[in-house]
Short mmCIF file of C-alpha atoms in Angstrom, two decimals:
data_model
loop_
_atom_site.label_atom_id
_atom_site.label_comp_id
_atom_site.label_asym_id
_atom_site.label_seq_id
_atom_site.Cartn_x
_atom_site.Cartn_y
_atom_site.Cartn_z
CA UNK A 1 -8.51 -86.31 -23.73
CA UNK A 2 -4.81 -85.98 -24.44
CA UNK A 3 -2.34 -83.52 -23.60
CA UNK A 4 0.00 -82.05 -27.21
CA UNK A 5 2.65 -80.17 -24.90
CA UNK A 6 1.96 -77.01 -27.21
CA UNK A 7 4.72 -74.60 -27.30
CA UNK A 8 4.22 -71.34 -25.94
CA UNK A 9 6.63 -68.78 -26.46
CA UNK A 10 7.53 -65.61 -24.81
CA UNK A 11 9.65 -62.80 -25.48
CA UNK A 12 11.38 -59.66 -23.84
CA UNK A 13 11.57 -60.78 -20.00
CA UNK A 14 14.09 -61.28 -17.97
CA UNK A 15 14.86 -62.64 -14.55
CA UNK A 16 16.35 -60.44 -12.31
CA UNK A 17 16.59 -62.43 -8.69
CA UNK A 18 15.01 -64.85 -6.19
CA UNK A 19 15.33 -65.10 -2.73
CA UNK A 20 13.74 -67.68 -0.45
CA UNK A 21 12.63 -67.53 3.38
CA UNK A 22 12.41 -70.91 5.63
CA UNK A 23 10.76 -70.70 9.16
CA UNK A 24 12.98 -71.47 11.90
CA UNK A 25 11.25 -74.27 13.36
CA UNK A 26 12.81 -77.43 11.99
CA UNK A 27 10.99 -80.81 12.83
CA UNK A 28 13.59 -84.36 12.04
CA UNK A 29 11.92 -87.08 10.65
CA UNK A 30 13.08 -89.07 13.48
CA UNK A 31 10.98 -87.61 15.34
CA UNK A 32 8.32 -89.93 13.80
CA UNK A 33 9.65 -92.76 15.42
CA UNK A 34 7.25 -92.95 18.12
CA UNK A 35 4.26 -92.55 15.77
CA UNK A 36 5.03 -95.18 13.23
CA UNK A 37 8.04 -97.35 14.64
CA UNK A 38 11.69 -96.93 13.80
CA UNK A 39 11.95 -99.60 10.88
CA UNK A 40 8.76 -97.50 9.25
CA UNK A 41 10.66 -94.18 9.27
CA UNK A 42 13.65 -95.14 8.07
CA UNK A 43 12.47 -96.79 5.32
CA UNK A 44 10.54 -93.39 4.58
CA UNK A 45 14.00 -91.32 4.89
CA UNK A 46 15.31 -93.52 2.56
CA UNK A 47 12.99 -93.80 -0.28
CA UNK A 48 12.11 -90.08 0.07
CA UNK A 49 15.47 -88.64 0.99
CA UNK A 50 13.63 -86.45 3.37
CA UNK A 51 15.66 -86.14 7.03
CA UNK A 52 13.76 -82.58 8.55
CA UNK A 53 12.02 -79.99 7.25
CA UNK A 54 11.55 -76.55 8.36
CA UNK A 55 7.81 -75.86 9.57
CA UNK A 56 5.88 -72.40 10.63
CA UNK A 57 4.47 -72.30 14.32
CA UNK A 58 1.99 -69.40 13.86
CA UNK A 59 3.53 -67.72 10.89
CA UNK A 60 1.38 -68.17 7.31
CA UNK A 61 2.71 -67.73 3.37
CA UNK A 62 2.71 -64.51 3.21
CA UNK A 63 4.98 -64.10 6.08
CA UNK A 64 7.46 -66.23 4.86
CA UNK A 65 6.54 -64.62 1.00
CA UNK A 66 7.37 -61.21 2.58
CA UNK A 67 10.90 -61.72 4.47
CA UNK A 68 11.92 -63.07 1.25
CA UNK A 69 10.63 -60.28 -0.68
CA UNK A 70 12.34 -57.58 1.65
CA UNK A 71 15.85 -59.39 1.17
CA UNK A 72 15.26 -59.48 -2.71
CA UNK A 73 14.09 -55.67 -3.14
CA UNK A 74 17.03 -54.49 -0.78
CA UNK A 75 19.87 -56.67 -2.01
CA UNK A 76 18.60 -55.57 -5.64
CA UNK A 77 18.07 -52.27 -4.84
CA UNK A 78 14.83 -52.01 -6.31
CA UNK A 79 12.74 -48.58 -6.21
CA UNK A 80 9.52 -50.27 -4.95
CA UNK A 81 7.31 -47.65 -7.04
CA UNK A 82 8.70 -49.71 -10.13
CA UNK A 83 7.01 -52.73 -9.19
CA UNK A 84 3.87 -52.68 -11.07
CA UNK A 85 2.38 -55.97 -10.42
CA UNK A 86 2.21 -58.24 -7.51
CA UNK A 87 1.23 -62.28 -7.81
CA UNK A 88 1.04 -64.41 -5.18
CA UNK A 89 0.49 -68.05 -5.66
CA UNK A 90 0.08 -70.27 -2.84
CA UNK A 91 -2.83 -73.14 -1.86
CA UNK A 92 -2.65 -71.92 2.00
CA UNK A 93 -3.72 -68.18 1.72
CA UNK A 94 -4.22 -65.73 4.81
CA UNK A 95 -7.85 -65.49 4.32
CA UNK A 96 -10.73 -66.93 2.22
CA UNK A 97 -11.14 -62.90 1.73
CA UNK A 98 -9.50 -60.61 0.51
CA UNK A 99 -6.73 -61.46 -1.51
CA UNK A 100 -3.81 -62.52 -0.34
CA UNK A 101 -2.03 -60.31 -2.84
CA UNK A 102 -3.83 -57.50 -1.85
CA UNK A 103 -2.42 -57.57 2.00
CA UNK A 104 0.94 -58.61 0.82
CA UNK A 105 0.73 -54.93 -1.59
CA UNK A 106 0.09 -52.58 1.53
CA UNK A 107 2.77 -54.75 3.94
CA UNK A 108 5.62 -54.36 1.13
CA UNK A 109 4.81 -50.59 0.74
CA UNK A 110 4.40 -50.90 -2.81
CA UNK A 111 2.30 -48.19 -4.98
CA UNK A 112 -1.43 -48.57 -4.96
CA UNK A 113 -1.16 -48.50 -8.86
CA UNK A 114 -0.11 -52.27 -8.69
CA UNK A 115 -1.93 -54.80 -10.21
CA UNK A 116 -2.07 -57.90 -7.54
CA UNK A 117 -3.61 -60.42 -7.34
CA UNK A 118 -3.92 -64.23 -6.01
CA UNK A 119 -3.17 -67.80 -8.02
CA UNK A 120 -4.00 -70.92 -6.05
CA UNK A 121 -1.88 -73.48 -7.46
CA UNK A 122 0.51 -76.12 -5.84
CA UNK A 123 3.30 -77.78 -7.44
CA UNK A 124 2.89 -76.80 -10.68
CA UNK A 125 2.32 -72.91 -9.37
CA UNK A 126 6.19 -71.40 -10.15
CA UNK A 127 6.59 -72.19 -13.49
CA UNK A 128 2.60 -70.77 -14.00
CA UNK A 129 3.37 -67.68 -12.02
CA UNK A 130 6.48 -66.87 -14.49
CA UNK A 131 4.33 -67.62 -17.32
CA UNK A 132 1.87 -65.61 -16.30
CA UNK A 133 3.99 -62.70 -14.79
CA UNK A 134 6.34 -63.03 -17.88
CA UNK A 135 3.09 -63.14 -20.54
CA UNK A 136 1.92 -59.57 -18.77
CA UNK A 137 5.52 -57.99 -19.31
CA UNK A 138 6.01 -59.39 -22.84
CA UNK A 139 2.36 -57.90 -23.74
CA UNK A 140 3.07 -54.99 -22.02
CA UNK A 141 0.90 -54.57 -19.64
CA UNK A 142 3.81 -54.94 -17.27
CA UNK A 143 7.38 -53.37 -16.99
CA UNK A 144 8.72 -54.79 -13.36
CA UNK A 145 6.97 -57.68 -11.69
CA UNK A 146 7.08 -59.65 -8.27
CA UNK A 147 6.31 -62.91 -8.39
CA UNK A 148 5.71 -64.31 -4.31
CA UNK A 149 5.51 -68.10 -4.45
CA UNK A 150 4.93 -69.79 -1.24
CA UNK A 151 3.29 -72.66 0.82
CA UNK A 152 2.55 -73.45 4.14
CA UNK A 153 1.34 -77.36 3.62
CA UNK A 154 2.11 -78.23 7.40
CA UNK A 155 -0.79 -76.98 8.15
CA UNK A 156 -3.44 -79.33 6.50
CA UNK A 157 -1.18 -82.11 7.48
CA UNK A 158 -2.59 -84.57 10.01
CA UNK A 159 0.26 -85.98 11.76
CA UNK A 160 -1.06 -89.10 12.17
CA UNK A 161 -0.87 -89.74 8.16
CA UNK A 162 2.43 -91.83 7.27
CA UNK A 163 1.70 -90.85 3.72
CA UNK A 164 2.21 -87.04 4.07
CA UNK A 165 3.70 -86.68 7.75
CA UNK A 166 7.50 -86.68 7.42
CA UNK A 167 7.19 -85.20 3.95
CA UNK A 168 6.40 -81.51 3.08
CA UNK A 169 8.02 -78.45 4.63
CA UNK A 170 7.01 -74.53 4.59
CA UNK A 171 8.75 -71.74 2.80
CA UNK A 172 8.25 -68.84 0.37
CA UNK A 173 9.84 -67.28 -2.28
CA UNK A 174 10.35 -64.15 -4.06
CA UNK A 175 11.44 -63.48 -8.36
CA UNK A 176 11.34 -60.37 -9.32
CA UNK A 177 11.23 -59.91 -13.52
CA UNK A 178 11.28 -56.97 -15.78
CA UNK A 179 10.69 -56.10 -19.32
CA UNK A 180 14.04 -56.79 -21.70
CA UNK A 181 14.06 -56.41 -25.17
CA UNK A 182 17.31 -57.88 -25.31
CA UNK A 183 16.42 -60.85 -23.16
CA UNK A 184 16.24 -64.87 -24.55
CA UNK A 185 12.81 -65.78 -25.85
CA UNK A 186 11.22 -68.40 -22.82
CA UNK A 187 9.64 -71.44 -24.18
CA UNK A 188 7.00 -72.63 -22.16
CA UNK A 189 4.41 -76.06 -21.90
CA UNK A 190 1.31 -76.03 -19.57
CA UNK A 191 -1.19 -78.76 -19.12
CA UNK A 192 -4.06 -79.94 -16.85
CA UNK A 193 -6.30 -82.95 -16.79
CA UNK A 194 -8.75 -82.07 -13.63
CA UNK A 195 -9.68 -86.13 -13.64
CA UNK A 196 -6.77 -86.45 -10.89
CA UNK A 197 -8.70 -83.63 -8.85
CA UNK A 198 -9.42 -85.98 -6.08
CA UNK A 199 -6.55 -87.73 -5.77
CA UNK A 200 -4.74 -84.56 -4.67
CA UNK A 201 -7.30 -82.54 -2.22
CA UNK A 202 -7.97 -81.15 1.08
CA UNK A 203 -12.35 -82.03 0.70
CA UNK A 204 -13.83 -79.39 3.30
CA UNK A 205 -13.09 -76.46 4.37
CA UNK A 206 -14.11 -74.67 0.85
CA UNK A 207 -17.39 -73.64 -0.40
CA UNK A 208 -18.05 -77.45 -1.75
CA UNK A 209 -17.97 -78.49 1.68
CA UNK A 210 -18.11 -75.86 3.96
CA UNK A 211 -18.86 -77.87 7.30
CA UNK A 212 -16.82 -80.91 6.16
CA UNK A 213 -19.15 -83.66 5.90
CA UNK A 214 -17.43 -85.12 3.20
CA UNK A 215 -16.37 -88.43 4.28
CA UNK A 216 -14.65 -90.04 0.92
CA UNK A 217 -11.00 -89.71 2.40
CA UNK A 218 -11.57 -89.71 5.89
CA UNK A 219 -9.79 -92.66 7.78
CA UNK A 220 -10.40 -92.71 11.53
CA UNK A 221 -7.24 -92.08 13.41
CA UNK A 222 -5.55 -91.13 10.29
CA UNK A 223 -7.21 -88.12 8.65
CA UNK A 224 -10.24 -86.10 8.71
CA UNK A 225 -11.92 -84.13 6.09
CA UNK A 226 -9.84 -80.83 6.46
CA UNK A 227 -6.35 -82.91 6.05
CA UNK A 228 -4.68 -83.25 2.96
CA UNK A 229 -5.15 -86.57 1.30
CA UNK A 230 -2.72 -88.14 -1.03
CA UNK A 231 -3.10 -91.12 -2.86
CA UNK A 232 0.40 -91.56 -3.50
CA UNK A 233 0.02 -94.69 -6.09
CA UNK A 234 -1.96 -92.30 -9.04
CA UNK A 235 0.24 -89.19 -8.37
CA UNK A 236 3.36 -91.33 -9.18
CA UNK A 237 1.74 -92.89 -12.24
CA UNK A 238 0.63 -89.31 -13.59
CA UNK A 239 4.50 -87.91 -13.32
CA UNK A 240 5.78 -90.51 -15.28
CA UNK A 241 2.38 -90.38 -17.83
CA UNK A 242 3.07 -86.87 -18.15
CA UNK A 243 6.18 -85.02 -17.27
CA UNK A 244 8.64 -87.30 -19.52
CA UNK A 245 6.43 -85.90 -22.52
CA UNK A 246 6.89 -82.55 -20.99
CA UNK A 247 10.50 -82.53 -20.80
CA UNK A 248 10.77 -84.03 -24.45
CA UNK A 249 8.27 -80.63 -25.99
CA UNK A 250 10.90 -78.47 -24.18
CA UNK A 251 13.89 -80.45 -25.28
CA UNK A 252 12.54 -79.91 -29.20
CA UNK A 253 11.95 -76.49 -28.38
CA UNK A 254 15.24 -75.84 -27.27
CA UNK A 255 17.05 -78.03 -30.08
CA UNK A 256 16.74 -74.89 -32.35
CA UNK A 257 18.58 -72.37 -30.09
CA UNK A 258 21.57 -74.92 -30.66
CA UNK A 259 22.47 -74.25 -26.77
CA UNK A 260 22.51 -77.36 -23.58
CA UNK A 261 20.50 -77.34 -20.52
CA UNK A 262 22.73 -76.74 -17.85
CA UNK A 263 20.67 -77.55 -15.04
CA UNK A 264 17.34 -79.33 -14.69
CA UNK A 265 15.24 -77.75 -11.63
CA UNK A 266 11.77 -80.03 -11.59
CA UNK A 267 9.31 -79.85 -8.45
CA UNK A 268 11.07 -81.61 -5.56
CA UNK A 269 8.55 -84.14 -5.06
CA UNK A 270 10.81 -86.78 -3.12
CA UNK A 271 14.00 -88.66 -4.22
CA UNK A 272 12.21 -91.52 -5.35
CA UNK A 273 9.81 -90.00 -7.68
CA UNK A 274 13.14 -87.65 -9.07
CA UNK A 275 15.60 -90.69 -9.42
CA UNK A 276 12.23 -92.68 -11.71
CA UNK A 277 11.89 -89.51 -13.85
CA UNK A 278 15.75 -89.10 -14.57
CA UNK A 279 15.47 -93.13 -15.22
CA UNK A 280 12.75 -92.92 -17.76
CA UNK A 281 14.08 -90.08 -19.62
CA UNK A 282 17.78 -91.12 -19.58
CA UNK A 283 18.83 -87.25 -17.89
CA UNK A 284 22.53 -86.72 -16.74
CA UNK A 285 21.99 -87.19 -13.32
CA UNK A 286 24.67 -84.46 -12.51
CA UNK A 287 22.48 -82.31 -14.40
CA UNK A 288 19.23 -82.76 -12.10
CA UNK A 289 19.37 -80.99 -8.98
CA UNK A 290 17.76 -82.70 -5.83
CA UNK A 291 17.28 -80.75 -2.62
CA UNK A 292 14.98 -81.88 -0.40
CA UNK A 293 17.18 -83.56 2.48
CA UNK A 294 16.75 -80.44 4.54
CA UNK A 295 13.58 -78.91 3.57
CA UNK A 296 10.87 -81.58 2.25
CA UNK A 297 8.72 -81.36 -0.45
CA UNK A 298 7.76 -77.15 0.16
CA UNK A 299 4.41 -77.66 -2.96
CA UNK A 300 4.71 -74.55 -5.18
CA UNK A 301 7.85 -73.00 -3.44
CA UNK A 302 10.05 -76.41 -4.21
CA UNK A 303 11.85 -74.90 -8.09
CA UNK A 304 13.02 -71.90 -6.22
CA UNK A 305 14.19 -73.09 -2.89
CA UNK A 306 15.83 -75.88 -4.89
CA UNK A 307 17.48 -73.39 -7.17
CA UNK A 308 19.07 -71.16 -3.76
CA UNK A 309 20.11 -74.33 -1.86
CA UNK A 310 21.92 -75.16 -5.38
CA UNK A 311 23.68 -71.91 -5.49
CA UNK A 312 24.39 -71.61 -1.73
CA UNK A 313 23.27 -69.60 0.71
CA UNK A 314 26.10 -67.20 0.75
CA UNK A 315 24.66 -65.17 -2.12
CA UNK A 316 25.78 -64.53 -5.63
CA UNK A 317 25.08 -65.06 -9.40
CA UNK A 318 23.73 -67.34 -11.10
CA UNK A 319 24.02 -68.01 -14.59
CA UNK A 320 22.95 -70.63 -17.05
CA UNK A 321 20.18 -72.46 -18.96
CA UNK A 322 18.10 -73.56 -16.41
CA UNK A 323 14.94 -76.14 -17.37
CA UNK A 324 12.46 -75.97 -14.92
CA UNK A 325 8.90 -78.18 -14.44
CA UNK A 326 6.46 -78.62 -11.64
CA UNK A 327 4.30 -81.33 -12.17
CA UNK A 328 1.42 -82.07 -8.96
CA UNK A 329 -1.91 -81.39 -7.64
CA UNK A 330 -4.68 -80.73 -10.19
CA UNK A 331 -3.52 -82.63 -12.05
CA UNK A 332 -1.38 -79.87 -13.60
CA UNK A 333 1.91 -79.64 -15.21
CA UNK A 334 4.10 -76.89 -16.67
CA UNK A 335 7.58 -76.34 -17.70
CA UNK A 336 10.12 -74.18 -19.33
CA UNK A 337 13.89 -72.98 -20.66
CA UNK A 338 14.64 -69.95 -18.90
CA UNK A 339 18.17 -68.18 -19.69
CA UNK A 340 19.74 -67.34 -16.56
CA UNK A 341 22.00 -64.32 -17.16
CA UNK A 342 23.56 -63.20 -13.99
CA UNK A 343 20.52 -64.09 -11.77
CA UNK A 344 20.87 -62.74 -8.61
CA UNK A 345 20.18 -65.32 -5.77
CA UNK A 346 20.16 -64.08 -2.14
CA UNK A 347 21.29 -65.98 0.76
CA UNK A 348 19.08 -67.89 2.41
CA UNK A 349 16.49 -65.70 5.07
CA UNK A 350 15.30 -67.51 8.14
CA UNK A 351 12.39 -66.14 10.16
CA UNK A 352 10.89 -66.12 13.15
CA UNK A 353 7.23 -66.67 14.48
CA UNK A 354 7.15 -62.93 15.26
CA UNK A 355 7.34 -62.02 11.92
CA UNK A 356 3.73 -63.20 11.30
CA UNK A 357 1.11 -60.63 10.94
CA UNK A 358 -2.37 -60.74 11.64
CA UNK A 359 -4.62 -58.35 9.95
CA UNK A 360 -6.75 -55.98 12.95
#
């Protein structure tokens, strides 16, 4: 099986603002030390370029999803009866039932005539949520979207695991997009190969295995069948198989518009695996933005947060051809050229373990 990076192109949407939410709790990498020995951790910090990352206590995605949400639609000044549809992606939902989405529509006091619904992808999940939010508006079957991307990966971390411990952080994000004639066409390239499945995975806990007696990544005193597993060897050989090929469909794409990428916003994986990929496809390295000193790898919520801590967290506008590609668990991939035209980005929310809510 091989992957042809075919072009898929759509028209009439435009995005209007993100906003991004961090919990409070921040955890240094340091803090490791005892665990796996000074020499170990440093090394770690230095080939990730991860120093702390913000973690929830008790709060979930959605939380996080909705404080961002509430700064967008107020610093916007969105009338929340035009939001017709509500996505949610996220791997760590509220509840195996209902719908994540479907919480998340009653808590933001949106109309019951939104659409919503969940999409449980990981670091591939923001550019797939705009393609799918943006391929409902260009059809028409949407005029004003919210697209809530968020993860809360600390969770199915065991802390005992070098691989994943000092790496991933929480947060969640909010876009918000509406139908534009006038707005730049958005190329886009999507791509899975499922024979990676297991290298990525979290083996109990779902319907496969319920009652986790899988045993196939357990390692006593490292991780048990409900932790994530990571076998960080194959996911480091599939990025450079696959996003390099990626990048070069989007960079013919965009040849005929006659324009330059401006910025290059890929999943923010770790330095290591970013500095490799601007390597191998000879990228300005000004051009590629890396933020993940202060906040980890955050899964599907990593484009966004990276595009806010790039703009600052004083609010403001944001223009300029952005490309942007998550690349991860699945194996999945997906990319695309999106025209930033005075993009509203809202300063940075930080919340608190009280704002999680627990449905009664």
């Amino acid at each position: 099986m091989t992957a042809n990076n075919q072009v898929r192109l759509v028209k009439n949407v435009r995005i209007k603002g993100i906003a991004c939410a961090l919990p409070e709790k921040v955890e240094e990498v340091t803090s490791l030390y005892d665990s796996f020995g000074a020499d170990s951790v440093n090394k770690i910090i230095g080939s990730t370029g991860v120093e702390r990352r913000h973690v929830v206590t008790q709060e979930c995605s959605s939380d996080l999803c909705v404080s961002a949400a509430e700064r967008l639609i107020a610093d916007l000044g969105v009338d929340k009866s035009s939001i017709d549809t509500l996505i949610f992606v996220s791997q760590t939902h509220d509840y195996t039932l209902p719908a994540t989405a479907c919480v998340l529509q009653e808590r933001l006091g949106l109309p019951m005539q939104t659409a919503a619904f969940d999409v449980a992808m990981g670091c591939s999940g923001y550019v797939y949520g705009l393609w799918m939010a943006s391929s409902l508006l260009s059809g028409g079957g949407s005029r004003r979207a919210l697209l809530l991307v968020g993860d809360t990966i600390s969770k199915i971390v065991s802390p005992a695991d070098r691989s994943v411990a000092a790496l991933f952080g929480d947060a969640g994000t909010a876009t918000l997009l509406d139908f534009d004639p006038s707005a730049s066409d958005i190329p886009f390239v999507l791509g899975t190969d499922g024979r990676g499945a297991l290298n990525l995975v979290v083996p109990a806990g779902g319907y496969r295995d319920r009652n986790g007696s899988s045993t196939h990544t357990v390692e006593e005193g490292v991780r048990g069948p409900y932790d994530l597993y990571m076998n960080g060897a194959e996911i480091f050989a599939f990025t450079l198989a696959r996003v390099p090929a990626l990048v070069t469909a989007l960079h013919e794409a965009n040849a005929a518009t006659g324009k330059d990428i401006d910025k290059y916003v890929f999943h923010q994986a770790n330095r290591f695996m970013l500095d490799h990929l601007v390597k191998r496809m000879k990228l300005d390295r000004e051009k590629v933005v890396l933020d993940v000193t202060d906040v980890g790898n955050t899964s599907c919520a990593s484009i966004p947060l990276a595009i806010s801590l790039h703009t600052g967290k004083a609010g403001g506008n944001l223009s300029g051809r952005l490309m942007l590609a998550g690349f991860g668990v699945g194996y999945s991939w997906a990319g695309c050229i999106a025209e930033f035209d005075n993009v509203w980005i809202s300063p940075l929310t930080i919340t608190s373990a009280s704002d999680a809510e627990i449905l009664s």
